[in-house]
Amino acid sequence: MAINFDSNNFILGVIGAGAMGRGIAQVAIAGGLKVKLFDVNAAQSKEAVKFIGKMLDRAAEKGQMTECDAKTANARIQIIDTTQDLADCQIVIEAATENPEIKTKIYQDLEETLAEDAIIATNTSSLSITTLASPLEHPERFVGMHFFNPVPLMRLVEVIDGVRSDTSAGDTLMELGRRMTREPVRCQDAPGFLVNQVGRGYNIEAAHIYSEQVADIPDLDRILSEAAGFRMGPFTLLDLTGLDVTHPATELIYKQFYGEARFRPNVMLRARMEAGMLGRKSGRGFYDYSSGKQAFPKEATYPSYDGRPVWISKSETEGHEALTETISKIGGHLETGDFPSSDALILVTPVGEDVTTTTVAQGLDPKRTLGVDTLVGLATRRTIMTNPATDLSYRETAHGLLTADGVKATVIRDCPGFVCQRIISTICNIGCQIAQFGTAEPEDIDKAVVLGLNYPNGPLTFGDKLGPKNILKILEACQRIYGDPRYRPSPWLRRRAELGLSLFDKEI
Ligand SMILES: NC(=O)c1ccc[n+]([C@@H]2O[C@H](COP(=O)([O-])OP(=O)(O)OC[C@H]3O[C@@H](n4cnc5c(N)ncnc54)[C@H](O)[C@@H]3O)[C@@H](O)[C@H]2O)c1
C-alpha cells in the first residue's frame, strides 16, 4: 500500500498512552503527522496529552521549535474513546501493556475496524513479532516498530519483519520512522531484536567477571567507563535500569534462544533481584542511594614506584612494544635482556589468556609476574592483572610504576581477557552472530547499538578497532580456559579474522 504521509488524510493511530505511547505520539505530531490516541484508561490519555503539551512548550522555550509550531503540533493530536474511531487510520502503532493476551485482543479489534491494507505495528520489546502476528487474518500487514525510552530523546527505532510480514509494510514503517524524525534500522524478528540482544553482552559479562571475584564493583565500573569509554559502568547502568527490568529480560532472551550459552543469565543477578536490591528505584543496588545520590567510593591512593627493575615479555610483539614505550616514557628501570634478572618485576601482555596460563607457558616466576592490558586503556586507565601466586610487593611495584605518570590504573585478579578485552569481544561476538544470522545488515547492527545503547562503538567497529584476529584470539582463549561454549567465536568473526577482512565485509 502506498501511503502519502503528506496528505491531510493521513492519520497515525497510537494505542496505549503510557510512557511509550505518549512519546510515540509526541514525535509523530512534532514530525507534522496527525495522531489519534487511544487508551483503555481515558484518564491516561488525557494525562498523556497534557504531558505532551508541556514537553512541546519546553521544546519551544529551549528554542528547539517555535511557539507557533508547538501549538500547531499539539492541535494535531486527538484523544479517541474506542478502537472503532481508528477506522480512518492507515497505520496504527500499538504500545499497550506488555501482555500477549491484551495485545492479541487489540489486534482482533483492529482487524475488524481498519481497512484491509492498513498496517498494524507493535512496540513490544520482548514478544516475537511472528508469534503475535500468527492469529491475525492478515499477518502480512503486521510489523514490529520498537521505539526506545524516552522516545523523544532516543532517536533509534527498530523496524522488525516477522516471518510473514510483507516487505512493503516494513518499508512504509521505515519511511514513517524518518517522518517522525527518528533513525530507523531494519531487522528480522529475533529474540531481543538488535539492541536488546547486543545489550546482554555488556552487563551480563561484567556480572560473570564480578562473580569470579576478579575485581570489586566500583573498579569494574571505572575500568569500563575510563579504559573502554562506555558512558556508564555496567553496574551503574544496571542500577539505573533496575534489576527487575534487566534480569527478567535476560532470562527471557536466553529461553527464547533455547539456552544459547552466549546469553546465559548470571545467578548473582537473580539473587540480588530477589533480595530487592534493584538499584536506584529501591534505594540500594550495587551502590547505595539512600542519600538520593549514588554513593560512589573514592579510589584508594596508589603506591609509589620503588625503582625495581622491570622486564617485559616479548612473546606478544605488539604488547611488548606498546608497554616498552609506555614504561620508557614513565622512566621505569627497564631490562632489555632475553630473561629477567633475579628480582625484576615481570610483565606479560596477554591477548585473551590469563596471567597463570601465560606465566606457565613462558616458564616465568609467577611470584614476580603480572599482566598489563595493552589493547585497551593503556593511555586512559590501565588494567594490571595478578595471578594466584603473585607476591604483594611485586603487585605494589607494578601498580606504582604504571601510575607514576599520572595515568590511573586498576589491579584485578587473574581473568582471561582482563575486563575490557573480554567484554568487548563478547559484545563483538554477539554482533557478528547477528550478522551471520542475517538478522540485520552489519552497518545497521552498529548504528542500532550506538544510538540505542550509547556504546562508544558498535560491535563490529569495536572488533575492527581491536582487530578481528585479536577478538578471535581472546574468545578462543576464554573458551579454552573456561571450557565454556559461551565464548565460542561466531563463524562470521572467525572467517573474517582468518582472511584478514573487516567485520563489515559481506559475502557475495
Ligand atoms: N517502557 C519502556 O522502556 C519500553 C521500551 C520499549 C518498548 N516498550 C513496550 O511498549 C509497550 C508499552 O510500554 P509502556 O512502558 O508504555 O507501558 P505503560 O504501562 O507505561 O503503558 C501501557 C498503557 O497501555 C494501556 N493499555 C492497557 N491495555 C490496553 C488496551 N487493551 N487498549 C489500550 N490501551 C491499553 C494502559 O492503560 C497504559 O496506559 C509495551 O509493549 C512495552 O514492552 C516499553
mmCIF file with all atom_site columns, C-alpha atoms in Angstrom, residues 310-337 347-349 372-374 378 382 401-402 405:
data_model
loop_
_atom_site.group_PDB
_atom_site.id
_atom_site.type_symbol
_atom_site.label_atom_id
_atom_site.label_alt_id
_atom_site.label_comp_id
_atom_site.label_asym_id
_atom_site.label_entity_id
_atom_site.label_seq_id
_atom_site.pdbx_PDB_ins_code
_atom_site.Cartn_x
_atom_site.Cartn_y
_atom_site.Cartn_z
_atom_site.occupancy
_atom_site.B_iso_or_equiv
_atom_site.pdbx_formal_charge
_atom_site.auth_seq_id
_atom_site.auth_comp_id
_atom_site.auth_asym_id
_atom_site.auth_atom_id
_atom_site.pdbx_PDB_model_num
ATOM 1  C CA . VAL A 1 310 ? 61.162 -4.323  35.146 1.00 0.00 ? 310 VAL A CA 1
ATOM 2  C CA . TRP A 1 311 ? 61.340 -6.907  32.377 1.00 0.00 ? 311 TRP A CA 1
ATOM 3  C CA . ILE A 1 312 ? 58.637 -7.199  29.693 1.00 0.00 ? 312 ILE A CA 1
ATOM 4  C CA . SER A 1 313 ? 57.918 -10.489 27.952 1.00 0.00 ? 313 SER A CA 1
ATOM 5  C CA . LYS A 1 314 ? 58.490 -10.391 24.173 1.00 0.00 ? 314 LYS A CA 1
ATOM 6  C CA . SER A 1 315 ? 56.059 -13.191 23.409 1.00 0.00 ? 315 SER A CA 1
ATOM 7  C CA . GLU A 1 316 ? 53.348 -10.738 22.281 1.00 0.00 ? 316 GLU A CA 1
ATOM 8  C CA . THR A 1 317 ? 55.229 -8.424  19.926 1.00 0.00 ? 317 THR A CA 1
ATOM 9  C CA . GLU A 1 318 ? 52.713 -5.585  19.803 1.00 0.00 ? 318 GLU A CA 1
ATOM 10 C CA . GLY A 1 319 ? 52.036 -5.699  23.520 1.00 0.00 ? 319 GLY A CA 1
ATOM 11 C CA . HIS A 1 320 ? 55.770 -5.740  24.236 1.00 0.00 ? 320 HIS A CA 1
ATOM 12 C CA . GLU A 1 321 ? 56.320 -2.683  22.031 1.00 0.00 ? 321 GLU A CA 1
ATOM 13 C CA . ALA A 1 322 ? 53.396 -0.718  23.463 1.00 0.00 ? 322 ALA A CA 1
ATOM 14 C CA . LEU A 1 323 ? 54.329 -1.426  27.067 1.00 0.00 ? 323 LEU A CA 1
ATOM 15 C CA . THR A 1 324 ? 58.049 -0.784  26.475 1.00 0.00 ? 324 THR A CA 1
ATOM 16 C CA . GLU A 1 325 ? 57.184 2.629   25.041 1.00 0.00 ? 325 GLU A CA 1
ATOM 17 C CA . THR A 1 326 ? 54.877 3.426   27.963 1.00 0.00 ? 326 THR A CA 1
ATOM 18 C CA . ILE A 1 327 ? 57.351 2.368   30.645 1.00 0.00 ? 327 ILE A CA 1
ATOM 19 C CA . SER A 1 328 ? 60.255 4.142   28.933 1.00 0.00 ? 328 SER A CA 1
ATOM 20 C CA . LYS A 1 329 ? 58.214 7.375   28.965 1.00 0.00 ? 329 LYS A CA 1
ATOM 21 C CA . ILE A 1 330 ? 57.348 6.838   32.622 1.00 0.00 ? 330 ILE A CA 1
ATOM 22 C CA . GLY A 1 331 ? 61.062 6.423   33.366 1.00 0.00 ? 331 GLY A CA 1
ATOM 23 C CA . GLY A 1 332 ? 60.842 2.859   34.697 1.00 0.00 ? 332 GLY A CA 1
ATOM 24 C CA . HIS A 1 333 ? 64.042 0.916   35.135 1.00 0.00 ? 333 HIS A CA 1
ATOM 25 C CA . LEU A 1 334 ? 63.716 -1.320  32.035 1.00 0.00 ? 334 LEU A CA 1
ATOM 26 C CA . GLU A 1 335 ? 65.662 -4.514  31.471 1.00 0.00 ? 335 GLU A CA 1
ATOM 27 C CA . THR A 1 336 ? 66.189 -5.451  27.843 1.00 0.00 ? 336 THR A CA 1
ATOM 28 C CA . GLY A 1 337 ? 67.774 -8.916  28.095 1.00 0.00 ? 337 GLY A CA 1
ATOM 29 C CA . LEU A 1 347 ? 55.218 -8.008  32.986 1.00 0.00 ? 347 LEU A CA 1
ATOM 30 C CA . VAL A 1 348 ? 53.328 -10.018 30.379 1.00 0.00 ? 348 VAL A CA 1
ATOM 31 C CA . THR A 1 349 ? 50.828 -8.640  27.857 1.00 0.00 ? 349 THR A CA 1
ATOM 32 C CA . VAL A 1 372 ? 49.017 -5.497  31.624 1.00 0.00 ? 372 VAL A CA 1
ATOM 33 C CA . ASP A 1 373 ? 46.198 -4.966  29.127 1.00 0.00 ? 373 ASP A CA 1
ATOM 34 C CA . THR A 1 374 ? 47.928 -3.217  26.230 1.00 0.00 ? 374 THR A CA 1
ATOM 35 C CA . LEU A 1 378 ? 46.865 1.945   28.148 1.00 0.00 ? 378 LEU A CA 1
ATOM 36 C CA . ARG A 1 382 ? 45.430 0.807   32.787 1.00 0.00 ? 382 ARG A CA 1
ATOM 37 C CA . LEU A 1 401 ? 55.165 2.036   38.180 1.00 0.00 ? 401 LEU A CA 1
ATOM 38 C CA . LEU A 1 402 ? 52.096 2.107   35.942 1.00 0.00 ? 402 LEU A CA 1
ATOM 39 C CA . ASP A 1 405 ? 52.966 9.284   35.028 1.00 0.00 ? 405 ASP A CA 1
#
